[in-house]
PDB file of C-alpha atoms and ligand atoms in Angstrom:
ATOM      1  CA  MET A 156      68.490  69.604  95.988  1.00  0.00           C
ATOM      2  CA  ARG A 157      70.083  66.304  95.081  1.00  0.00           C
ATOM      3  CA  CYS A 158      70.525  63.765  97.880  1.00  0.00           C
ATOM      4  CA  PRO A 159      74.278  63.421  98.593  1.00  0.00           C
ATOM      5  CA  PHE A 160      73.808  59.761  99.567  1.00  0.00           C
ATOM      6  CA  CYS A 161      71.750  58.240  96.744  1.00  0.00           C
ATOM      7  CA  GLY A 162      71.529  60.975  94.102  1.00  0.00           C
ATOM      8  CA  ASN A 163      67.750  61.255  94.232  1.00  0.00           C
ATOM      9  CA  ILE A 164      66.788  64.807  93.252  1.00  0.00           C
ATOM     10  CA  ASP A 165      63.382  64.791  94.938  1.00  0.00           C
ATOM     11  CA  THR A 166      64.378  65.633  98.516  1.00  0.00           C
ATOM     12  CA  GLN A 167      62.182  67.410 101.037  1.00  0.00           C
ATOM     13  CA  VAL A 168      62.812  70.367 103.323  1.00  0.00           C
ATOM     14  CA  LYS A 169      61.855  69.407 106.864  1.00  0.00           C
ATOM     15  CA  ASP A 170      62.847  72.576 108.633  1.00  0.00           C
ATOM     16  CA  SER A 171      64.064  76.086 107.717  1.00  0.00           C
ATOM     17  CA  ARG A 172      65.404  78.619 110.129  1.00  0.00           C
ATOM     18  CA  PRO A 173      67.579  81.748 110.109  1.00  0.00           C
ATOM     19  CA  ALA A 174      71.221  81.183 110.947  1.00  0.00           C
ATOM     20  CA  GLU A 175      74.308  83.313 111.491  1.00  0.00           C
ATOM     21  CA  ASP A 176      72.355  86.342 112.684  1.00  0.00           C
ATOM     22  CA  HIS A 177      69.897  86.096 109.783  1.00  0.00           C
ATOM     23  CA  VAL A 178      72.566  86.165 107.104  1.00  0.00           C
ATOM     24  CA  ALA A 179      71.846  82.578 106.163  1.00  0.00           C
ATOM     25  CA  ILE A 180      68.929  80.164 106.094  1.00  0.00           C
ATOM     26  CA  ARG A 181      69.671  76.691 107.452  1.00  0.00           C
ATOM     27  CA  ARG A 182      67.553  73.913 105.975  1.00  0.00           C
ATOM     28  CA  ARG A 183      67.222  70.390 107.245  1.00  0.00           C
ATOM     29  CA  ARG A 184      66.500  68.076 104.300  1.00  0.00           C
ATOM     30  CA  PHE A 185      65.206  64.567 104.052  1.00  0.00           C
ATOM     31  CA  CYS A 186      65.502  62.088 101.206  1.00  0.00           C
ATOM     32  CA  PRO A 187      62.411  59.879 100.970  1.00  0.00           C
ATOM     33  CA  ALA A 188      64.266  57.476  98.632  1.00  0.00           C
ATOM     34  CA  CYS A 189      67.038  56.447 101.047  1.00  0.00           C
ATOM     35  CA  GLY A 190      65.989  58.051 104.325  1.00  0.00           C
ATOM     36  CA  GLY A 191      69.137  60.216 104.344  1.00  0.00           C
ATOM     37  CA  ARG A 192      69.164  63.522 106.194  1.00  0.00           C
ATOM     38  CA  PHE A 193      71.391  66.477 105.375  1.00  0.00           C
ATOM     39  CA  THR A 194      71.660  70.210 105.953  1.00  0.00           C
ATOM     40  CA  THR A 195      72.046  73.044 103.466  1.00  0.00           C
ATOM     41  CA  TYR A 196      72.763  76.743 103.993  1.00  0.00           C
ATOM     42  CA  GLU A 197      71.345  79.407 101.779  1.00  0.00           C
ATOM     43  CA  ARG A 198      73.127  82.761 101.576  1.00  0.00           C
ATOM     44  CA  VAL A 199      72.909  85.838  99.471  1.00  0.00           C
ATOM     45  CA  GLN A 200      76.108  86.587  97.604  1.00  0.00           C
ATOM     46  CA  LEU A 201      76.816  90.241  97.259  1.00  0.00           C
ATOM     47  CA  ARG A 202      78.139  90.001  93.728  1.00  0.00           C
ATOM     48  CA  ASP A 203      74.856  88.486  92.654  1.00  0.00           C
ATOM     49  CA  LEU A 204      72.644  91.240  94.032  1.00  0.00           C
ATOM     50  CA  VAL A 205      70.602  92.822  91.280  1.00  0.00           C
ATOM     51  CA  VAL A 206      68.860  96.150  91.574  1.00  0.00           C
ATOM     52  CA  ILE A 207      65.404  96.270  89.991  1.00  0.00           C
ATOM     53  CA  LYS A 208      64.595  99.783  88.834  1.00  0.00           C
ATOM     54  CA  SER A 209      61.023 101.021  88.955  1.00  0.00           C
ATOM     55  CA  SER A 210      61.027 100.750  85.150  1.00  0.00           C
ATOM     56  CA  GLY A 211      61.774  97.048  85.571  1.00  0.00           C
ATOM     57  CA  ARG A 212      65.331  97.443  84.274  1.00  0.00           C
ATOM     58  CA  ARG A 213      67.927  95.325  86.067  1.00  0.00           C
ATOM     59  CA  GLU A 214      71.385  96.450  87.069  1.00  0.00           C
ATOM     60  CA  ASP A 215      74.126  94.784  89.109  1.00  0.00           C
ATOM     61  CA  PHE A 216      74.330  96.191  92.587  1.00  0.00           C
ATOM     62  CA  ASP A 217      77.277  98.561  92.876  1.00  0.00           C
ATOM     63  CA  ARG A 218      78.476  99.221  96.399  1.00  0.00           C
ATOM     64  CA  ASP A 219      80.715 102.056  95.203  1.00  0.00           C
ATOM     65  CA  LYS A 220      77.766 103.931  93.761  1.00  0.00           C
ATOM     66  CA  LEU A 221      75.838 103.503  96.962  1.00  0.00           C
ATOM     67  CA  GLU A 222      78.817 104.699  98.965  1.00  0.00           C
ATOM     68  CA  ARG A 223      79.325 107.724  96.707  1.00  0.00           C
ATOM     69  CA  SER A 224      75.740 108.898  97.072  1.00  0.00           C
ATOM     70  CA  ILE A 225      75.901 108.543 100.851  1.00  0.00           C
ATOM     71  CA  ARG A 226      79.226 110.356 101.108  1.00  0.00           C
ATOM     72  CA  ILE A 227      77.899 113.200  98.984  1.00  0.00           C
ATOM     73  CA  ALA A 228      74.813 113.509 101.193  1.00  0.00           C
ATOM     74  CA  LEU A 229      77.093 113.593 104.241  1.00  0.00           C
ATOM     75  CA  GLN A 230      79.621 116.013 102.788  1.00  0.00           C
ATOM     76  CA  LYS A 231      80.824 118.578 105.351  1.00  0.00           C
ATOM     77  CA  ARG A 232      78.581 117.114 107.995  1.00  0.00           C
ATOM     78  CA  PRO A 233      80.037 116.509 111.465  1.00  0.00           C
ATOM     79  CA  VAL A 234      79.941 112.729 111.150  1.00  0.00           C
ATOM     80  CA  GLU A 235      83.043 110.654 111.745  1.00  0.00           C
ATOM     81  CA  PRO A 236      84.338 108.740 108.680  1.00  0.00           C
ATOM     82  CA  GLU A 237      84.302 105.568 110.781  1.00  0.00           C
ATOM     83  CA  ARG A 238      80.622 106.060 111.485  1.00  0.00           C
ATOM     84  CA  ILE A 239      79.942 106.459 107.755  1.00  0.00           C
ATOM     85  CA  ASP A 240      81.814 103.266 106.962  1.00  0.00           C
ATOM     86  CA  GLN A 241      79.843 101.439 109.603  1.00  0.00           C
ATOM     87  CA  MET A 242      76.610 102.755 108.178  1.00  0.00           C
ATOM     88  CA  ILE A 243      77.471 101.687 104.639  1.00  0.00           C
ATOM     89  CA  SER A 244      78.486  98.212 105.811  1.00  0.00           C
ATOM     90  CA  GLY A 245      75.284  98.013 107.775  1.00  0.00           C
ATOM     91  CA  ILE A 246      73.203  98.911 104.698  1.00  0.00           C
ATOM     92  CA  VAL A 247      75.019  96.344 102.563  1.00  0.00           C
ATOM     93  CA  ARG A 248      74.522  93.699 105.234  1.00  0.00           C
ATOM     94  CA  ARG A 249      70.844  94.470 105.363  1.00  0.00           C
ATOM     95  CA  LEU A 250      70.599  94.133 101.590  1.00  0.00           C
ATOM     96  CA  GLU A 251      72.503  90.854 101.722  1.00  0.00           C
ATOM     97  CA  SER A 252      70.267  89.444 104.401  1.00  0.00           C
ATOM     98  CA  MET A 253      67.009  90.339 102.738  1.00  0.00           C
ATOM     99  CA  GLY A 254      66.963  86.794 101.422  1.00  0.00           C
ATOM    100  CA  GLU A 255      66.429  87.909  97.815  1.00  0.00           C
ATOM    101  CA  THR A 256      69.028  88.592  95.173  1.00  0.00           C
ATOM    102  CA  ASP A 257      66.658  90.913  93.319  1.00  0.00           C
ATOM    103  CA  ILE A 258      66.189  94.104  95.276  1.00  0.00           C
ATOM    104  CA  PRO A 259      63.920  96.956  94.192  1.00  0.00           C
ATOM    105  CA  SER A 260      65.814 100.244  93.971  1.00  0.00           C
ATOM    106  CA  LYS A 261      63.047 101.688  96.110  1.00  0.00           C
ATOM    107  CA  SER A 262      63.970  99.370  98.994  1.00  0.00           C
ATOM    108  CA  ILE A 263      67.594 100.466  98.806  1.00  0.00           C
ATOM    109  CA  GLY A 264      66.599 104.140  98.861  1.00  0.00           C
ATOM    110  CA  GLU A 265      64.383 103.545 101.853  1.00  0.00           C
ATOM    111  CA  ILE A 266      67.091 101.747 103.791  1.00  0.00           C
ATOM    112  CA  VAL A 267      69.570 104.540 103.011  1.00  0.00           C
ATOM    113  CA  MET A 268      67.113 107.213 104.136  1.00  0.00           C
ATOM    114  CA  GLU A 269      66.339 105.305 107.306  1.00  0.00           C
ATOM    115  CA  SER A 270      70.051 104.969 108.095  1.00  0.00           C
ATOM    116  CA  LEU A 271      70.830 108.619 107.304  1.00  0.00           C
ATOM    117  CA  ALA A 272      67.906 109.821 109.398  1.00  0.00           C
ATOM    118  CA  ARG A 273      69.462 108.084 112.385  1.00  0.00           C
ATOM    119  CA  ILE A 274      72.879 109.724 112.068  1.00  0.00           C
ATOM    120  CA  ASP A 275      72.381 113.160 110.445  1.00  0.00           C
ATOM    121  CA  THR A 276      69.165 115.043 109.729  1.00  0.00           C
ATOM    122  CA  VAL A 277      70.655 117.409 107.187  1.00  0.00           C
ATOM    123  CA  ALA A 278      72.160 114.545 105.168  1.00  0.00           C
ATOM    124  CA  TYR A 279      68.827 112.765 105.356  1.00  0.00           C
ATOM    125  CA  VAL A 280      66.971 115.781 103.957  1.00  0.00           C
ATOM    126  CA  ARG A 281      69.546 116.170 101.168  1.00  0.00           C
ATOM    127  CA  PHE A 282      69.243 112.549 100.208  1.00  0.00           C
ATOM    128  CA  ALA A 283      65.477 112.407 100.519  1.00  0.00           C
ATOM    129  CA  SER A 284      64.890 115.512  98.380  1.00  0.00           C
ATOM    130  CA  VAL A 285      67.050 114.166  95.572  1.00  0.00           C
ATOM    131  CA  TYR A 286      65.692 110.670  95.990  1.00  0.00           C
ATOM    132  CA  LYS A 287      62.292 111.928  94.844  1.00  0.00           C
ATOM    133  CA  ASN A 288      63.787 113.035  91.532  1.00  0.00           C
ATOM    134  CA  PHE A 289      65.816 109.857  91.419  1.00  0.00           C
ATOM    135  CA  GLN A 290      62.696 107.744  91.422  1.00  0.00           C
ATOM    136  CA  ALA A 291      61.399 109.720  88.445  1.00  0.00           C
ATOM    137  CA  ALA A 292      64.731 109.614  86.638  1.00  0.00           C
ATOM    138  CA  ASP A 293      65.291 106.000  87.603  1.00  0.00           C
ATOM    139  CA  ASP A 294      68.994 106.389  87.032  1.00  0.00           C
ATOM    140  CA  PHE A 295      71.537 106.159  89.804  1.00  0.00           C
ATOM    141  CA  ASP A 296      74.220 108.150  87.966  1.00  0.00           C
ATOM    142  CA  LYS A 297      71.810 110.966  87.372  1.00  0.00           C
ATOM    143  CA  PHE A 298      70.854 110.680  91.007  1.00  0.00           C
ATOM    144  CA  VAL A 299      74.429 111.139  92.142  1.00  0.00           C
ATOM    145  CA  SER A 300      75.005 114.106  89.867  1.00  0.00           C
ATOM    146  CA  GLU A 301      71.768 115.725  90.992  1.00  0.00           C
ATOM    147  CA  LEU A 302      72.726 115.268  94.596  1.00  0.00           C
ATOM    148  CA  ARG A 303      75.984 117.133  94.139  1.00  0.00           C
ATOM    149  CA  PRO A 304      74.617 120.710  93.627  1.00  0.00           C
ATOM    150  CA  ASP A 305      72.694 120.390  96.872  1.00  0.00           C
ATOM    151  CA  VAL A 306      75.985 120.195  98.697  1.00  0.00           C
ATOM    152  CA  ALA A 307      77.324 123.689  98.332  1.00  0.00           C
ATOM    153  CA  PRO A 308      81.076 123.858  98.938  1.00  0.00           C
ATOM    154  CA  ASP A 309      80.777 127.039 100.996  1.00  0.00           C
ATOM    155  CA  GLU A 310      78.144 125.538 103.238  1.00  0.00           C
ATOM    156  CA  GLY A 311      78.502 125.590 107.002  1.00  0.00           C
TER     157      GLY A 311
HETATM  158 ZN1   ZN B 269      68.827  59.635  99.182  1.00  0.00          ZN
END
């Protein structure tokens, strides 16, 4: 990080700590050339999140796809829409605050399963059973389409 006072690019990090409820990392920096001190904040930007498939293929993170798969798993379950929205936002926030822009698809699946398990067991089982195939298929679209038949319209 270039020193804002003298332009020296060889500055040192003296201290790093989580900030803003772990959404950012605050770094105190020191410039050995001029003695200047300054602070930087490091944040994950959602648009830059990249999903790393188990095959190693990279794909931009798509919140809509995530939301679709969760809504399908929760179809016809007695869970308030507001609760679902909160859960999805919570998952996205967790992904954003992981501190990495590259996120293995496996980690996303695990976070989703963890979150579903907390609000609805049936939805969790639906998701988890398809998730196994998903890992083999390594394709989110296929995952979503495979999830659908598990949610019979006449269920309940
Ligand atoms: Zn300097």
